[in-house]
Amino acid sequence: MKKMLFAIKGYEYLAEKVMTCGDFEKGELEVNHFTDGERYQRIISQVESRDVVLIGGTVNDEATLELYDLASSLVSYGANSLTLVIPYFGYSTMERAVLSGEIVTAKTRARLLSAIPKSNRGNRVLLFDLHSEGIQYYFEHDLYPVHVYCKDIVIKAALEYGGDNFVMASTDAGRAKWVESLANDLGVNAAFILKRRLKGDHTEVSAINADVDGKTVIIYDDMIRSGGSIINAAKTYKDAGAGDIYVITTHGLFVNDGINKLKNSGLIKKLICTDSHLNTQYINDEFVEVRSLAGLICEVV
């Protein structure tokens, strides 16, 4: 029997793409809102004894609770197994406390989802290119976490735009290990920027670890919010003599007019991202190329 596929409202676009590449039965829902803003959900499809897949990114508090409510109810109504597909896991940059009293929201959200009742064959959650490797271990009890790497998507894009002589680069030393892994798979050099902290949040570039003069540079970062760190990195590589610069990211949030900031910087030739975040569905600019996670989801599920 086919697995039944559901999605929260904001991720119906991705569920439709997954339906075209996988052998699923579409799960039907009724979703409305009362006048006071409270959400009404009803599961129309019969899910008893069915293996269920639910897609939903925790892009904000409302989406997180929508995902939790729906997942819990699918199990309560008899789902045989539950696979949560979370293309973008929100609060992933708040994975540890730096200052006393800070709330580690990545951990509290993982605990919330871990409270979903256990289905007959168990629950698992698929997480994509997490900002920190340790986040998957915040999930507890009977929810089994799987960290899915989007490396194949990144490598394919890098080969298409990198040409014969390119350098795989990161924005700073913090992402150097992941970029070095990509570079090793591609058979190219890796570059990262060494920074020296001055006062407060102010830093200055102290060195670049690799020669980028005259070479195409492809910058990878797992997430782009407003694009500030990408622009700073691109400027640093350009000042060091880099030729064309491309940017690849898994999670494109592009808040605060981020796309226009990146485009108008004049430093970046092309931006490639996945459709892990629903904000990518509102992009209408040739500067940005959006590649879907649907094929990877079908492969893993």
C-alpha positions as CSV (number, residue, x, y, z in Angstrom):
1,M,0.0,0.0,0.0
2,K,1.3,3.5,-0.8
3,K,2.5,5.8,1.8
4,M,0.1,8.7,2.5
5,L,1.5,12.2,2.2
6,F,0.4,15.3,4.1
7,A,1.8,18.8,4.4
8,I,1.1,21.8,6.6
9,K,-0.4,24.7,4.6
10,G,2.8,26.6,4.0
11,Y,4.5,23.5,2.5
12,E,1.9,22.3,0.1
13,Y,4.2,23.5,-2.8
14,L,6.8,21.0,-1.8
15,A,4.4,18.2,-1.2
16,E,3.1,18.7,-4.8
17,K,6.6,18.3,-6.1
18,V,7.2,15.2,-4.0
19,M,3.9,13.7,-5.3
20,T,5.3,13.9,-8.8
21,C,8.5,12.1,-8.1
22,G,7.3,9.5,-5.6
23,D,4.6,6.9,-5.3
24,F,2.4,8.4,-2.6
25,E,-1.3,8.8,-1.9
26,K,-2.3,12.4,-1.2
27,G,-3.7,12.9,2.3
28,E,-6.7,15.3,2.5
29,L,-7.1,17.9,5.2
30,E,-9.6,20.6,6.0
31,V,-7.9,23.7,7.5
32,N,-9.7,26.9,8.5
33,H,-9.4,29.7,10.9
34,F,-11.9,31.0,13.4
35,T,-12.5,34.8,13.7
36,D,-10.3,34.9,16.8
37,G,-7.4,33.5,14.8
38,E,-7.5,30.0,16.2
39,R,-6.8,27.3,13.6
40,Y,-9.3,24.4,12.8
41,Q,-7.9,21.2,11.4
42,R,-9.6,18.0,10.3
43,I,-8.0,14.9,8.8
44,I,-10.3,13.8,5.9
45,S,-8.4,10.8,4.7
46,Q,-8.5,7.5,6.7
47,V,-5.0,7.1,8.2
48,E,-5.6,4.1,10.4
49,S,-2.9,1.4,9.8
50,R,-1.3,3.6,7.1
51,D,2.4,4.7,6.8
52,V,2.2,8.5,6.9
53,V,4.7,11.2,5.7
54,L,4.2,14.8,6.9
55,I,6.1,17.7,5.4
56,G,6.4,21.0,7.3
57,G,9.2,23.4,8.0
58,T,9.3,25.1,11.4
59,V,9.7,28.5,9.8
60,N,7.8,30.3,12.6
61,D,5.9,29.6,15.7
62,E,2.5,29.1,13.9
63,A,4.0,26.6,11.5
64,T,5.7,24.7,14.3
65,L,2.4,24.3,16.2
66,E,0.5,23.4,13.1
67,L,3.0,20.6,12.4
68,Y,2.9,19.4,16.0
69,D,-0.9,19.4,16.2
70,L,-1.2,17.6,12.9
71,A,1.5,15.0,13.6
72,S,0.1,14.2,17.0
73,S,-3.4,13.7,15.6
74,L,-2.2,11.5,12.7
75,V,-0.8,9.1,15.3
76,S,-3.9,9.4,17.5
77,Y,-6.1,8.4,14.5
78,G,-4.1,5.2,14.0
79,A,-1.1,5.9,11.6
80,N,1.0,2.8,11.5
81,S,4.2,4.9,11.1
82,L,5.1,8.6,11.0
83,T,7.9,10.3,9.1
84,L,8.2,14.0,9.7
85,V,10.0,15.8,6.9
86,I,11.3,19.2,8.1
87,P,13.1,20.9,5.2
88,Y,14.0,23.9,7.3
89,F,14.4,23.6,11.1
90,G,13.8,27.0,12.6
91,Y,15.9,28.5,15.5
92,S,18.9,26.3,14.4
93,T,21.3,29.1,15.1
94,M,20.1,29.2,18.7
95,E,21.6,25.8,19.5
96,R,23.6,26.8,22.5
97,A,23.6,29.4,25.3
98,V,26.4,32.0,25.0
99,L,25.1,34.3,27.7
100,S,23.7,33.3,31.1
101,G,20.0,32.8,30.9
102,E,19.7,32.4,27.2
103,I,17.1,30.0,26.0
104,V,18.4,27.3,23.7
105,T,15.3,27.3,21.4
106,A,16.6,24.7,19.0
107,K,16.5,22.3,22.0
108,T,13.1,23.3,23.3
109,R,11.6,22.9,19.8
110,A,13.2,19.5,19.4
111,R,11.7,18.5,22.8
112,L,8.2,19.7,21.7
113,L,8.3,17.6,18.6
114,S,9.6,14.7,20.6
115,A,6.4,14.8,22.6
116,I,4.4,13.6,19.5
117,P,2.8,10.2,20.5
118,K,4.6,7.2,19.2
119,S,3.0,5.4,16.2
120,N,2.9,1.6,16.0
121,R,6.1,1.3,14.0
122,G,7.7,4.4,15.5
123,N,8.3,8.0,14.4
124,R,11.3,9.5,12.6
125,V,12.2,13.1,11.6
126,L,14.3,14.1,8.6
127,L,16.3,17.2,9.0
128,F,18.2,18.9,6.1
129,D,21.7,20.5,6.3
130,L,21.4,21.5,9.9
131,H,23.3,24.6,11.1
132,S,24.9,22.5,13.8
133,E,25.5,18.8,13.8
134,G,24.5,18.5,17.4
135,I,20.9,19.6,16.9
136,Q,19.7,16.1,15.9
137,Y,20.7,14.8,19.3
138,Y,18.2,17.2,21.0
139,F,15.4,15.0,19.9
140,E,14.2,12.6,22.6
141,H,12.2,9.5,23.4
142,D,10.8,7.6,20.4
143,L,11.4,10.2,17.7
144,Y,14.4,9.0,15.6
145,P,16.3,11.9,13.9
146,V,18.0,11.6,10.5
147,H,20.3,14.3,9.3
148,V,20.0,14.4,5.5
149,Y,22.8,16.1,3.7
150,C,22.1,18.0,0.5
151,K,25.7,17.6,-0.7
152,D,24.7,16.1,-4.1
153,I,22.6,19.2,-4.9
154,V,25.4,21.5,-3.9
155,I,28.0,19.5,-5.8
156,K,25.9,19.4,-9.0
157,A,25.4,23.2,-8.9
158,A,29.1,23.8,-8.2
159,L,30.2,21.7,-11.1
160,E,27.7,23.4,-13.4
161,Y,28.9,27.0,-12.6
162,G,32.4,26.4,-11.4
163,G,34.0,25.6,-14.8
164,D,37.5,24.0,-14.9
165,N,39.2,26.1,-12.3
166,F,37.3,27.1,-9.2
167,V,37.7,27.3,-5.4
168,M,35.1,26.2,-2.9
169,A,34.8,28.8,-0.3
170,S,33.1,29.6,3.0
171,T,32.2,32.8,4.7
172,D,34.4,32.2,7.7
173,A,36.3,29.5,9.5
174,G,33.1,28.3,11.3
175,R,31.9,26.6,8.1
176,A,35.4,25.6,6.9
177,K,35.0,21.9,7.8
178,W,31.8,21.4,5.8
179,V,33.2,23.4,2.8
180,E,36.5,21.4,3.0
181,S,34.4,18.2,2.7
182,L,32.7,19.5,-0.4
183,A,36.0,20.6,-1.9
184,N,37.5,17.2,-1.3
185,D,34.6,15.5,-3.1
186,L,34.9,18.0,-6.0
187,G,38.7,17.7,-6.1
188,V,39.3,21.4,-5.8
189,N,40.9,23.7,-3.2
190,A,38.9,25.0,-0.2
191,A,39.1,28.6,1.0
192,F,38.0,30.3,4.1
193,I,38.4,33.7,5.7
194,L,40.3,34.2,8.9
195,K,38.9,37.0,11.0
196,R,40.2,38.9,14.1
197,R,37.7,40.2,16.6
198,L,38.2,43.8,17.6
199,K,35.7,45.4,19.9
200,G,32.1,44.2,20.4
201,D,30.7,42.8,17.2
202,H,33.4,44.4,15.0
203,T,35.9,42.1,13.2
204,E,38.5,42.5,10.6
205,V,39.8,40.1,8.0
206,S,43.3,38.9,8.9
207,A,43.9,36.4,6.1
208,I,42.5,34.1,3.4
209,N,43.9,30.6,3.6
210,A,44.0,29.9,-0.2
211,D,45.0,31.5,-3.4
212,V,41.9,32.8,-5.3
213,D,43.5,35.2,-7.7
214,G,42.0,34.9,-11.1
215,K,39.8,31.9,-10.1
216,T,36.1,31.4,-10.0
217,V,35.0,31.3,-6.4
218,I,31.9,29.4,-5.2
219,I,30.8,30.4,-1.7
220,Y,28.7,27.9,0.2
221,D,26.7,28.6,3.4
222,D,24.0,26.5,4.9
223,M,21.7,29.5,5.4
224,I,21.3,33.0,4.1
225,R,19.1,35.4,6.1
226,S,19.7,39.0,5.0
227,G,22.9,38.3,3.1
228,G,25.3,40.5,5.0
229,S,27.9,37.9,5.8
230,I,27.8,36.6,2.2
231,I,28.4,40.1,0.8
232,N,31.3,40.7,3.2
233,A,32.9,37.4,2.2
234,A,32.4,38.1,-1.5
235,K,34.1,41.5,-1.2
236,T,37.0,39.9,0.6
237,Y,37.5,37.2,-2.1
238,K,37.0,39.8,-4.8
239,D,39.6,42.1,-3.2
240,A,42.0,39.1,-3.2
241,G,41.7,38.9,-7.0
242,A,38.8,36.4,-7.4
243,G,37.1,36.2,-10.8
244,D,33.4,35.3,-11.0
245,I,31.7,34.6,-7.7
246,Y,28.7,32.3,-7.3
247,V,26.8,31.6,-4.1
248,I,25.1,28.3,-3.1
249,T,23.0,27.9,0.0
250,T,20.6,25.2,1.2
251,H,18.2,27.5,3.1
252,G,17.3,30.8,1.5
253,L,15.3,33.0,3.9
254,F,16.2,36.3,2.2
255,V,14.7,38.5,4.8
256,N,15.1,42.3,4.8
257,D,15.3,42.5,1.0
258,G,18.2,40.1,1.1
259,I,18.0,39.1,-2.6
260,N,18.3,42.7,-3.8
261,K,21.1,43.4,-1.4
262,L,23.1,40.5,-2.8
263,K,22.2,41.3,-6.4
264,N,22.9,45.0,-6.1
265,S,26.3,44.4,-4.4
266,G,27.6,43.8,-7.9
267,L,29.9,41.1,-6.5
268,I,27.9,37.9,-7.1
269,K,27.1,36.5,-10.6
270,K,24.5,33.9,-9.5
271,L,22.7,32.7,-6.4
272,I,21.6,29.1,-6.1
273,C,19.4,27.8,-3.3
274,T,16.9,25.0,-2.6
275,D,13.2,25.3,-1.9
276,S,13.6,24.2,1.8
277,H,12.1,27.6,3.0
278,L,8.7,28.8,1.8
279,N,10.1,32.3,1.1
280,T,11.8,30.9,-2.0
281,Q,8.3,30.5,-3.6
282,Y,8.0,34.2,-3.9
283,I,11.2,34.8,-5.8
284,N,10.8,36.2,-9.3
285,D,14.4,37.1,-10.3
286,E,16.8,35.5,-12.8
287,F,19.6,36.2,-10.4
288,V,18.3,33.4,-8.2
289,E,18.0,29.7,-9.2
290,V,15.9,27.5,-7.0
291,R,16.4,23.8,-7.0
292,S,14.0,21.5,-5.3
293,L,14.5,19.0,-2.4
294,A,11.7,16.9,-3.7
295,G,13.9,14.3,-5.4
296,L,16.1,13.9,-2.3
297,I,13.0,13.6,-0.1
298,C,11.6,10.9,-2.3
299,E,14.9,9.1,-2.2
300,V,15.2,9.2,1.6
301,V,11.6,8.5,2.4
